[in-house]
CSV table of C-alpha atoms and ligand atoms in Angstrom, one decimal:
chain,number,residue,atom,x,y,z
A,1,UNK,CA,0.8,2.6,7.7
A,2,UNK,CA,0.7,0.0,10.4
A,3,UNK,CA,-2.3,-0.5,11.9
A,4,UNK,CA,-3.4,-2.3,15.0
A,5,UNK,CA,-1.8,-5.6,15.6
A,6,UNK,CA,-4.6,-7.8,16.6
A,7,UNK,CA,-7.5,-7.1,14.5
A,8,UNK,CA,-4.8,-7.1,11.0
A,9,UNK,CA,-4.2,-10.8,11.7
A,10,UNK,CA,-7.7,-11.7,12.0
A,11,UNK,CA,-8.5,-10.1,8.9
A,12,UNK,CA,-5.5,-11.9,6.9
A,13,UNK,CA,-6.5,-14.3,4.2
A,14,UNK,CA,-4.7,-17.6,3.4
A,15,UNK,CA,-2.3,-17.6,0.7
A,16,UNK,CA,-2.6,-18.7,-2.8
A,17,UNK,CA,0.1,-19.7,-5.1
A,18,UNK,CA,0.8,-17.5,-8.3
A,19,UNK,CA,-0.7,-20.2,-10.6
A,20,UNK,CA,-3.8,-20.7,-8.4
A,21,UNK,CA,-4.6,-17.0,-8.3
A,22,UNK,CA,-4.7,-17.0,-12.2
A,23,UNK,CA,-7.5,-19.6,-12.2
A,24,UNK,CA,-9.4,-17.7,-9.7
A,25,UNK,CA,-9.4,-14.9,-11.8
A,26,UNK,CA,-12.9,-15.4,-13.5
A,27,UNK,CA,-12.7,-14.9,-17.4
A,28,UNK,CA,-14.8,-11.6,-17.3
A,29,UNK,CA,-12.8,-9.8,-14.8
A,30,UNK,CA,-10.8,-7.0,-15.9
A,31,UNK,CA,-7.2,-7.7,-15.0
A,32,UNK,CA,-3.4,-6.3,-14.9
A,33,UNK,CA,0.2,-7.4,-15.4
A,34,UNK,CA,2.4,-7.3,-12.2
A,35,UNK,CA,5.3,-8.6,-11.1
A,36,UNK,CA,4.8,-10.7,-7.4
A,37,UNK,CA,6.4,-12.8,-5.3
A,38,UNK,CA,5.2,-15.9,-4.7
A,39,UNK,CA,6.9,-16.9,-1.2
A,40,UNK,CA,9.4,-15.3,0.9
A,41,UNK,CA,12.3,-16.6,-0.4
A,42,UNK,CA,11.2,-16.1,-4.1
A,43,UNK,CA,11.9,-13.9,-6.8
A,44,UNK,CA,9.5,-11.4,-8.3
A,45,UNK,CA,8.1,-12.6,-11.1
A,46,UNK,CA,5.3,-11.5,-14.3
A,47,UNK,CA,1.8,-12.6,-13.1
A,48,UNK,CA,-1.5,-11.6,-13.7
A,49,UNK,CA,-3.8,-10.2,-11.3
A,50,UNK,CA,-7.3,-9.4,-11.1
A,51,UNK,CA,-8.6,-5.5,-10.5
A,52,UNK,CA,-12.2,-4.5,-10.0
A,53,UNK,CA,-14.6,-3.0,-12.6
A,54,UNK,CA,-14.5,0.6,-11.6
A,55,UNK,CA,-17.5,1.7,-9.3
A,56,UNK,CA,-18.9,4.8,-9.7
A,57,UNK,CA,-16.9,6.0,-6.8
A,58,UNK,CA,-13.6,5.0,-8.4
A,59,UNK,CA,-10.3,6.6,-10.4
A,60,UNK,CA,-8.7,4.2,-12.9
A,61,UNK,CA,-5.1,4.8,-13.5
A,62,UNK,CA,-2.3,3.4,-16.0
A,63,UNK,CA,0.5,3.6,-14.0
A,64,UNK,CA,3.4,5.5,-15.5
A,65,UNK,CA,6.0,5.2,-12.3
A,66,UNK,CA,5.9,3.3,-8.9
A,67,UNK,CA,9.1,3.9,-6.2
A,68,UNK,CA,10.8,0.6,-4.9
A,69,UNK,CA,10.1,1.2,-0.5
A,70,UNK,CA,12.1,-0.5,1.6
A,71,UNK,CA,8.6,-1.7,3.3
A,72,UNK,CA,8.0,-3.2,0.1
A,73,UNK,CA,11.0,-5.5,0.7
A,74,UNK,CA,10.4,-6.2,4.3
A,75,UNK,CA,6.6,-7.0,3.6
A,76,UNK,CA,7.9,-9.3,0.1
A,77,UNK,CA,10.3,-11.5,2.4
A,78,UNK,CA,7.6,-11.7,5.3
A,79,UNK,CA,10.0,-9.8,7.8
A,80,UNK,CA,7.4,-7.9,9.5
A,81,UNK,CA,5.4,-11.1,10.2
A,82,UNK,CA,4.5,-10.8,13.6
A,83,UNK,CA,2.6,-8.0,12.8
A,84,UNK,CA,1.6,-7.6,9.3
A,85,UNK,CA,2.3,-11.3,7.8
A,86,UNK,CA,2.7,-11.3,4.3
A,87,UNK,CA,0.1,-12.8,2.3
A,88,UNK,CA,1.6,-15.0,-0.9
A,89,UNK,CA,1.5,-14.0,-3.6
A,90,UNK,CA,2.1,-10.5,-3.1
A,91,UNK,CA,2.2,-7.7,-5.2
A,92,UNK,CA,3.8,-4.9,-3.7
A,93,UNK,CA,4.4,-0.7,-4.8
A,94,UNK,CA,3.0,2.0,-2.5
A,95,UNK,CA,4.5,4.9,-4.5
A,96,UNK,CA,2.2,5.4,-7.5
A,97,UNK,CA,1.9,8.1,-10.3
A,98,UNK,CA,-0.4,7.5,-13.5
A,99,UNK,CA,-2.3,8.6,-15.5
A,100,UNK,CA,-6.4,8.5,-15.3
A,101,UNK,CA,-8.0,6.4,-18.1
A,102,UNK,CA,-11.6,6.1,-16.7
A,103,UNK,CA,-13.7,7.8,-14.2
A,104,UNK,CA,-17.1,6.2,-11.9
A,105,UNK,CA,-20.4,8.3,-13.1
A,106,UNK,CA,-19.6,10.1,-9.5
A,107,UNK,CA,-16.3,11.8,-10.0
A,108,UNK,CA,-15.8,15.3,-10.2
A,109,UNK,CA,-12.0,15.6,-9.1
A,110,UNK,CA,-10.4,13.7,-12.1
A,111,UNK,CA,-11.2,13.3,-15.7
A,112,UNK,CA,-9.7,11.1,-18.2
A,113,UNK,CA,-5.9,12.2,-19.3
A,114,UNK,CA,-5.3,13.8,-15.4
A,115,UNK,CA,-2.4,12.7,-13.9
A,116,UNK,CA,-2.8,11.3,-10.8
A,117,UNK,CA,-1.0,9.4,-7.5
A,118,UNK,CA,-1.6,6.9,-4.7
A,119,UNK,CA,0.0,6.0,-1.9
A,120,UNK,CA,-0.4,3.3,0.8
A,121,UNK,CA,-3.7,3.7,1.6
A,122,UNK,CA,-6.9,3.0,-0.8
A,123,UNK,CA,-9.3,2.6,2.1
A,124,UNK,CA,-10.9,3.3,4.9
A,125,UNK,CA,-14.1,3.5,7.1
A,126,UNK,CA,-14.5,6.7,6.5
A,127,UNK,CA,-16.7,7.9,9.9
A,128,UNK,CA,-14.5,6.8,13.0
A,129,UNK,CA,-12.9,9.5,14.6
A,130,UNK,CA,-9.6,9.1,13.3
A,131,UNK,CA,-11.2,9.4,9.2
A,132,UNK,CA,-13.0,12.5,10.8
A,133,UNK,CA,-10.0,13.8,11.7
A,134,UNK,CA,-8.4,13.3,8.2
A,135,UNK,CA,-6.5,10.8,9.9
A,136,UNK,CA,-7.0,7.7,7.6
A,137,UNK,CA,-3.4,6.2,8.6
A,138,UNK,CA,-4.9,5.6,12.2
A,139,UNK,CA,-8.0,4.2,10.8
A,140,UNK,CA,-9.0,0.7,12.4
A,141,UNK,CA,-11.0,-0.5,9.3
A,142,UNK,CA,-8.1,1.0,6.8
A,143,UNK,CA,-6.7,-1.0,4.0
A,144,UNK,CA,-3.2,-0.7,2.5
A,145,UNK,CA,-2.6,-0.6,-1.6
A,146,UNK,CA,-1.2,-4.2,-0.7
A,147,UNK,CA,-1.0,-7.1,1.5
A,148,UNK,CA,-4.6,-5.8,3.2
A,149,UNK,CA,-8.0,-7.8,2.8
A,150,UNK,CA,-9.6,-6.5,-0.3
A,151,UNK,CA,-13.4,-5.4,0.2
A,152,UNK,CA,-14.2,-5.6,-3.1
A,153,UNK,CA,-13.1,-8.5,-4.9
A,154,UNK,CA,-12.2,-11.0,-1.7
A,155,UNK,CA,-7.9,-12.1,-1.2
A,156,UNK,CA,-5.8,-9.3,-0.8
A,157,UNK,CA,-5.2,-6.2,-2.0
A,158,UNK,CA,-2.3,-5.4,-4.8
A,159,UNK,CA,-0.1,-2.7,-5.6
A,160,UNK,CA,1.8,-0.3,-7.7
A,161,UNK,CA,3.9,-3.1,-9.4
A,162,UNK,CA,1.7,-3.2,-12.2
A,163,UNK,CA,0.2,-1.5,-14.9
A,164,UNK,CA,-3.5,-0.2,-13.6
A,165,UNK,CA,-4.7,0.3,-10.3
A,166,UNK,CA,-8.7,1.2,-9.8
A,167,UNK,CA,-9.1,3.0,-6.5
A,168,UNK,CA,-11.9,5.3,-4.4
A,169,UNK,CA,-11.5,8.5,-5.6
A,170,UNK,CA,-11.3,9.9,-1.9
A,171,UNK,CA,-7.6,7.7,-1.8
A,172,UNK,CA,-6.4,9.8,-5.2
A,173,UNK,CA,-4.2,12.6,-5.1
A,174,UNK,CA,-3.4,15.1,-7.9
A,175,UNK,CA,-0.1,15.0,-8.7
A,176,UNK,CA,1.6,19.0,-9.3
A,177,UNK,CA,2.3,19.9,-12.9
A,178,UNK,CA,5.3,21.2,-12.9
A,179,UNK,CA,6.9,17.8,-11.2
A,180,UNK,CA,9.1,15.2,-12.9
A,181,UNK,CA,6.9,12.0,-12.7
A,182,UNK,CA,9.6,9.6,-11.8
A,183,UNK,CA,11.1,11.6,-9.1
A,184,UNK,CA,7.3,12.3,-7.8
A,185,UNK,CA,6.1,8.6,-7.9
A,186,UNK,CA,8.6,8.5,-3.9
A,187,UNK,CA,6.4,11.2,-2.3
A,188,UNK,CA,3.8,9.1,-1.9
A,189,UNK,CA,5.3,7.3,1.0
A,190,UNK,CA,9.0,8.1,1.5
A,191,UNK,CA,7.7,11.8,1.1
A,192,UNK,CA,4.6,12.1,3.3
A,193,UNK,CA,6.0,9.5,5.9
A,194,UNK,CA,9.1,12.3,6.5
A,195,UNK,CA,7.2,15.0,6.0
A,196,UNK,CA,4.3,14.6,8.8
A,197,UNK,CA,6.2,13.9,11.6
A,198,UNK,CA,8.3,17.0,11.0
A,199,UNK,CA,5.0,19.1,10.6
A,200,UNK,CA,3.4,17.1,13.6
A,201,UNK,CA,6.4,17.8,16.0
A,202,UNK,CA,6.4,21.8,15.0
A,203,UNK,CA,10.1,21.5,12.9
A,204,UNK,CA,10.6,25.1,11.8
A,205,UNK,CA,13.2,27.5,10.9
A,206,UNK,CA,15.8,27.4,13.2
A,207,UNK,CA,15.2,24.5,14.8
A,208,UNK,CA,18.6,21.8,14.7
A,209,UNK,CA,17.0,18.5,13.0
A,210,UNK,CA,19.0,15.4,12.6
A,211,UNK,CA,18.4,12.8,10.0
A,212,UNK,CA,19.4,9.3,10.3
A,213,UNK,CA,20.2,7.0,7.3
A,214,UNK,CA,20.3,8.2,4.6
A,215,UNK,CA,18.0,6.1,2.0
A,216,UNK,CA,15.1,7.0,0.1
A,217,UNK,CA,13.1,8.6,3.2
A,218,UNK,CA,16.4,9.9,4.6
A,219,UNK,CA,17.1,11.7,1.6
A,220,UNK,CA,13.4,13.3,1.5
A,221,UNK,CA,13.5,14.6,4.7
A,222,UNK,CA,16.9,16.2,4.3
A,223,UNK,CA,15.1,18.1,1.7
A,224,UNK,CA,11.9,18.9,4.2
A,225,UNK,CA,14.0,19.4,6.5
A,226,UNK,CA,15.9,22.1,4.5
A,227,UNK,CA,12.9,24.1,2.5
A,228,UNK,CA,11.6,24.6,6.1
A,229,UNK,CA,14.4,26.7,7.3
A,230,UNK,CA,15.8,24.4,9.8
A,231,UNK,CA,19.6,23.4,10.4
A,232,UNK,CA,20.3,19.8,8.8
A,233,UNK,CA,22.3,17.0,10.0
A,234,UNK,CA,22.6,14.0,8.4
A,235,UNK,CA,23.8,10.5,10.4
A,236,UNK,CA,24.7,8.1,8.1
A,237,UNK,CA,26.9,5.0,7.8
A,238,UNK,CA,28.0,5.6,4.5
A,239,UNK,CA,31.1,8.0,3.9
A,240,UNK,CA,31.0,8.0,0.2
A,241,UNK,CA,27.5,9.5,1.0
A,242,UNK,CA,28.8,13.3,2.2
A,243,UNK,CA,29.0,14.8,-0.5
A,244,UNK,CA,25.7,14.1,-1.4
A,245,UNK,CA,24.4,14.5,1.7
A,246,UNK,CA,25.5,18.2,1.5
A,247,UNK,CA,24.2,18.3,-1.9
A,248,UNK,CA,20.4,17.6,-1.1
A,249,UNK,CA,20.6,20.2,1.5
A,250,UNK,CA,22.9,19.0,5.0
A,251,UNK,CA,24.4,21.9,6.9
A,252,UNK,CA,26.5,18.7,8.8
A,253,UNK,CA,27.3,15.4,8.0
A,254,UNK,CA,28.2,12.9,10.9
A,255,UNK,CA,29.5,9.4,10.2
A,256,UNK,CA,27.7,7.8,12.8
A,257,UNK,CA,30.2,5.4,13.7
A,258,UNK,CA,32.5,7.7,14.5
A,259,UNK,CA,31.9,8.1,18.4
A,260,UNK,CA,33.9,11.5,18.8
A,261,UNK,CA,32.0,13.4,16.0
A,262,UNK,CA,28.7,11.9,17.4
A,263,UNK,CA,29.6,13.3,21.2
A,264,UNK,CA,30.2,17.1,19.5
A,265,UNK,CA,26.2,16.9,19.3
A,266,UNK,CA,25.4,15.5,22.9
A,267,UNK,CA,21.9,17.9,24.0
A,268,UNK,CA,21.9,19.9,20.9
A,269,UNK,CA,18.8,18.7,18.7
A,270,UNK,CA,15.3,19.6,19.0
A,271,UNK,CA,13.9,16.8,16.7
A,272,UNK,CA,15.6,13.5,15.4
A,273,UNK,CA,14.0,11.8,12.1
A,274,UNK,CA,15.2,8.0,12.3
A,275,UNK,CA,14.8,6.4,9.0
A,276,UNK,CA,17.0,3.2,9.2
A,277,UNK,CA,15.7,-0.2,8.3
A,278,UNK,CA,18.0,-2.4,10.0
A,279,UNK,CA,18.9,-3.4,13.9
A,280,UNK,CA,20.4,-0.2,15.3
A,281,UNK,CA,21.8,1.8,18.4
A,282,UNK,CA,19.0,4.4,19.4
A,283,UNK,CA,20.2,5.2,22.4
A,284,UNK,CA,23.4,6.8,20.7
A,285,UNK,CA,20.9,9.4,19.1
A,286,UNK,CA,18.2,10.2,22.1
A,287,UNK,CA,21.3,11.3,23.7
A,288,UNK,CA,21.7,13.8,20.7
A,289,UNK,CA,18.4,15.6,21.8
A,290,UNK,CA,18.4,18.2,23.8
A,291,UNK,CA,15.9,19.1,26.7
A,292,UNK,CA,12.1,17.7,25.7
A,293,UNK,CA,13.9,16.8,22.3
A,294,UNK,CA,11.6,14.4,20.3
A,295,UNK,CA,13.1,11.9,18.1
A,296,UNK,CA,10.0,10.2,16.0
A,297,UNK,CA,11.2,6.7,14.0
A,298,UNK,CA,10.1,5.7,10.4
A,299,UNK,CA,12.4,3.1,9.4
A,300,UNK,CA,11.1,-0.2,11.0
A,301,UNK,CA,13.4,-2.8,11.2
A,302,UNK,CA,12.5,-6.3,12.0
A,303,UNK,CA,14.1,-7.1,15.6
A,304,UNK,CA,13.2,-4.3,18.5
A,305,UNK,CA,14.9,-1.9,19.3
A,306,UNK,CA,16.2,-1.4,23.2
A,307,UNK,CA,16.1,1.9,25.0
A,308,UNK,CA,17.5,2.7,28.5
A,309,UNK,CA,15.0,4.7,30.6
A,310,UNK,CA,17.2,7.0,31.6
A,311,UNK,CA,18.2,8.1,28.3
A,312,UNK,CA,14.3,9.6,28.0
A,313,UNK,CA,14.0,10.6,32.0
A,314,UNK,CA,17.5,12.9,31.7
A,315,UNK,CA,16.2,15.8,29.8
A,316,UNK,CA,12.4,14.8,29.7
A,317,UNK,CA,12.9,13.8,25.9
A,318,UNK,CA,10.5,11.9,23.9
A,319,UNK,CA,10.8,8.9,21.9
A,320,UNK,CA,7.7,8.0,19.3
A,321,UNK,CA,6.9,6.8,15.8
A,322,UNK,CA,5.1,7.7,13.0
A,323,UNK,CA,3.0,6.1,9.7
A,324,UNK,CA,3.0,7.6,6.6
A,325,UNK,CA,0.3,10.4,6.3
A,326,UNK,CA,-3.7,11.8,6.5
A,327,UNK,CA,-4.7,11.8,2.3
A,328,UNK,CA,-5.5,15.8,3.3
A,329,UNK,CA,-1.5,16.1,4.6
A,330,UNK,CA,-0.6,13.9,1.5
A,331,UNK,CA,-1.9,16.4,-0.8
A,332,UNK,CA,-0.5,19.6,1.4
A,333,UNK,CA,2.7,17.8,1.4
A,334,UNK,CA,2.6,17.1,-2.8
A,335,UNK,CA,1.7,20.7,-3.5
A,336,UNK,CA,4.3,21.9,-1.1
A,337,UNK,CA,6.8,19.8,-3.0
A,338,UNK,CA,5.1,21.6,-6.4
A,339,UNK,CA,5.6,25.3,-4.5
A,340,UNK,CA,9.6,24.4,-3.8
A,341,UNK,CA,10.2,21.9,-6.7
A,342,UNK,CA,10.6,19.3,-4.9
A,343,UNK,CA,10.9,15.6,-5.9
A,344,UNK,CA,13.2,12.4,-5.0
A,345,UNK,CA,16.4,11.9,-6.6
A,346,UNK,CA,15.7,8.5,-8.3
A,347,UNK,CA,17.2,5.9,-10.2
A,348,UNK,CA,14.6,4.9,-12.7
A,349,UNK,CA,14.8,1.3,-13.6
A,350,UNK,CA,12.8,-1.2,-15.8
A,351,UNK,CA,10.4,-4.0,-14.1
A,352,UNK,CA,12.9,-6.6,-14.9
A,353,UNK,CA,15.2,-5.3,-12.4
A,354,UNK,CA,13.3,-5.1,-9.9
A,355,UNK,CA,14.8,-8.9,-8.0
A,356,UNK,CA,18.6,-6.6,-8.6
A,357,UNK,CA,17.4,-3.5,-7.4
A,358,UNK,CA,16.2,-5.3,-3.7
A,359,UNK,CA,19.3,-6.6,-3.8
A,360,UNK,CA,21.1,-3.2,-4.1
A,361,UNK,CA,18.2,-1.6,-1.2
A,362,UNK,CA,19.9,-4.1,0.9
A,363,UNK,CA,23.2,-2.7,0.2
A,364,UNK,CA,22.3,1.1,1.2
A,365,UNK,CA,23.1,1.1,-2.6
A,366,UNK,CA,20.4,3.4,-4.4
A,367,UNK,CA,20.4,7.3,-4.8
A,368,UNK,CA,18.3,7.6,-3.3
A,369,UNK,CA,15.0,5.7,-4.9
A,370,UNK,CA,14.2,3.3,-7.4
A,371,UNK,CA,11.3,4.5,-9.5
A,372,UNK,CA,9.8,1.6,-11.8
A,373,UNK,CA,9.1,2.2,-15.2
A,374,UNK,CA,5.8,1.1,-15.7
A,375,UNK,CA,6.2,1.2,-19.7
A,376,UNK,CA,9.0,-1.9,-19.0
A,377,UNK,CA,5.6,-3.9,-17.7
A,378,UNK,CA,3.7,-2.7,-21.2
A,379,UNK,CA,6.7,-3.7,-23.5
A,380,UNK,CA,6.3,-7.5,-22.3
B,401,NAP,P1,16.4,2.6,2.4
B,401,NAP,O1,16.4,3.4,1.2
B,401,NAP,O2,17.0,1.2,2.3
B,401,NAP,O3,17.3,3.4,3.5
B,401,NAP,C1,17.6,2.9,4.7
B,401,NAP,C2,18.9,3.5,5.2
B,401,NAP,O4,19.2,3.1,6.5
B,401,NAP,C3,20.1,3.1,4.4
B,401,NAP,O5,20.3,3.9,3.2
B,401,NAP,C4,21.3,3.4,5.4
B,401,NAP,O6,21.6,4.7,5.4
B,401,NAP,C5,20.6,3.0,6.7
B,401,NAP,N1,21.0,1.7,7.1
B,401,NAP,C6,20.8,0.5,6.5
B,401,NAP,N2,21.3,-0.5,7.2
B,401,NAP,C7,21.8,0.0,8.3
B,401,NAP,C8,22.5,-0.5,9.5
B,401,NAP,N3,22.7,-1.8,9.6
B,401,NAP,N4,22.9,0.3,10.5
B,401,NAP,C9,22.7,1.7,10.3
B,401,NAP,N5,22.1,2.2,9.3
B,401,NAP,C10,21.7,1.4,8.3
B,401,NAP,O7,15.0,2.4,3.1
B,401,NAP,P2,13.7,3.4,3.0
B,401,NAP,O8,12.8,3.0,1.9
B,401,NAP,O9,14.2,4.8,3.2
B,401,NAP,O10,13.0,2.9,4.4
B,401,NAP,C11,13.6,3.0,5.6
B,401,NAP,C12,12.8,2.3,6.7
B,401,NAP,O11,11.5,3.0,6.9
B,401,NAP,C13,12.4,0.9,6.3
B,401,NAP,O12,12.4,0.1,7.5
B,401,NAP,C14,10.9,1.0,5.9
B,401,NAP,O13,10.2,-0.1,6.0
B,401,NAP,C15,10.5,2.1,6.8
B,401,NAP,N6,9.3,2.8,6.3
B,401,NAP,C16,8.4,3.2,7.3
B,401,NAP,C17,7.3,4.0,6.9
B,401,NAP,C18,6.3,4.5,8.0
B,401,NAP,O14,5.2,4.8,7.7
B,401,NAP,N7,6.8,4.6,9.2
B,401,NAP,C19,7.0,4.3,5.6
B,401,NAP,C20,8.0,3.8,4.7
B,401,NAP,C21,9.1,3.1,5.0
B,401,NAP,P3,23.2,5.2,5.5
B,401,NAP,O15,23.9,4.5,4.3
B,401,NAP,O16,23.1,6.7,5.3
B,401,NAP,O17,23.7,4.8,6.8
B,402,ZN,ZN1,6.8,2.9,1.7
């Protein structure tokens, strides 16, 4: 989900304040409540925003849930902005399940009543290799559900933490019937941002994964990691997390601080999924891998990270990243989740505590998701 540095901060907009948006919004545009965040140090707050008249091309949805990221908090208090800086005010939620109220005069895929799901992505240019290759999240002319140039109506684009989104049909997924809605709302990014890496880098049965943090993409790829057959180990900080962590499918759970339970693993994994949002030792885990070991990292915190050459030379292991997913993955990774009953363990919450809930994030306090309540938006 994060794109190339340079031609991003061309393409970012200035700011508007809350109150200035609202008077940009002309009378006869359609528009939405949402809760955003006017500055980096502010609270989130009920605004209105504009949304477009649907196209013909495009799927509008009343959203039902949307999953609090931890992206969404970086990208709400401008942390990542030396490379995606937040434009004010922003409306954030990547993690979007509703249900369709209108359809463009060209869909086929989705009628009114469908349920339906987007994710991080609502664009892109379609033809460049990358879109060929059902690769939107590499796409070089892709927009993000929020804080990305809007092609349609001009300012930036807003997300999930509202109550209708209208988006391309080629950027809607079907959401699995047999799927709890809240707990299904997460797959949209903590699910397919665990899930490709692992299919990318060949995780099968029998192969020794290790999991670091576990949060609301930790906790999904503990269950990846599990319905594909592998052995799980989960790093974590936490200790009062164990028993979970055994519960959503661990074989192993290693307090990380602890350096003489971390040296029992020395060589022993063949893939490492880091998903921790704050400043971190990596090296501690590359040493975990064992010979052309890969460990791929999700979480992004804000400050680097540093690695010592030798710890990739010994052992020829690999060190890489990975954004979210392709929208074809997306869907294989939400019907795989429908075929093993799979959804995030969440902690569903109204709008209004939203400004607590970030607070919690920040605490490694949430099992393992918060999953917004879109009805709490309706009731206001
Ligand atoms: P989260 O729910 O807050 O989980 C993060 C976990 O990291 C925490 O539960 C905690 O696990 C661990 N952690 C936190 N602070 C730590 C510290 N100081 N030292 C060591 N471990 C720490 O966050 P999330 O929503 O899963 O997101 C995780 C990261 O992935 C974020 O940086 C987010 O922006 C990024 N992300 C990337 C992509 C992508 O496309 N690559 C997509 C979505 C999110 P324990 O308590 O178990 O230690
Ligand atoms: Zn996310």
């Amino acid at each position: 989900m994060y794109a190339e540095t340079r031609p991003l901060r061309a393409r970012v907009l200035p700011s508007l304040p809350v109150s200035e948006e609202m008077a940009h919004t002309q009378s006869s545009m359609p528009t939405a409540k949402a809760y955003a965040a006017a500055s980096a140090t502010s609270s989130l707050a009920l605004t209105t925003i504009p949304r477009r008249e649907p196209t013909p091309y495009d799927v509008q949805l009343d959203i039902l849930f949307c999953g609090i990221c931890h992206s969404d908090l970086h990208q709400v208090r401008n942390e990542w902005s030396g490379v995606m800086p937040t434009v004010y005010p922003c409306v954030p939620g990547h993690e979007i399940v509703g249900r369709v109220t209108h359809v463009g005069s060209a869909i086929t895929k989705f009628k009114p009543g469908d349920l339906a799901a987007v994710g991080c992505m609502v664009d892109s240019d379609r033809t460049c290799p990358e879109c060929q290759a059902g690769l939107e999240q590499f796409c070089g002319n892709m927009t993000l559900t929020y804080n990305f140039p809007d092609r349609h109506l001009g300012g930036v684009t807003y997300g999930g933490y509202s109550d209708s989104i209208v988006v391309d049909e080629r950027f809607v997924l079907r959401v699995p019937s047999n799927l709890d809605l809240a707990g299904a709302a997460p797959l949209l990014c903590a699910g397919i941002t665990t899930y490709s890496p692992m299919r990318h880098w060949g995780v099968t049965r029998g192969k020794k994964v290790g999991v670091v943090g576990l949060g609301g993409l930790g906790h999904m790829a503990v269950k990846f990691a599990r319905a594909l057959g592998t052995h799980v180990v989960v790093f974590t900080t936490s200790p009062n997390k164990i028993e979970d962590a055994l519960r959503l499918g661990a074989d192993e759970v290693v307090i990380s601080r602890h350096a003489d339970e971390m040296k029992k693993h020395v060589g022993s994994f063949d893939f490492i999924l880091d998903a921790v949002s704050a400043d971190h030792d990596i090296t501690a885990y590359i040493e975990l891998l064992r010979r052309d070991g890969n460990m791929t990292l999700v979480g992004a915190p804000e400050k680097p990270l540093s690695v010592p050459a030798f710890s990739l030379i010994f052992g020829r292991r690999s060190l890489s990243g990975s954004p979210i997913g392709g929208i074809a993955e997306t869907q294989e990774m939400l019907d795989f989740c429908g075929t093993h009953t799979i959804t995030a363990d969440v902690e569903v919450i109204p709008i209004q505590k939203v400004n607590e809930a970030y607070d919690r994030l920040l605490k490694s306090d949430v099992k393992y998701r918060f999953s917004i309540d879109m009805a709490s938006l309706k009731s206001k």
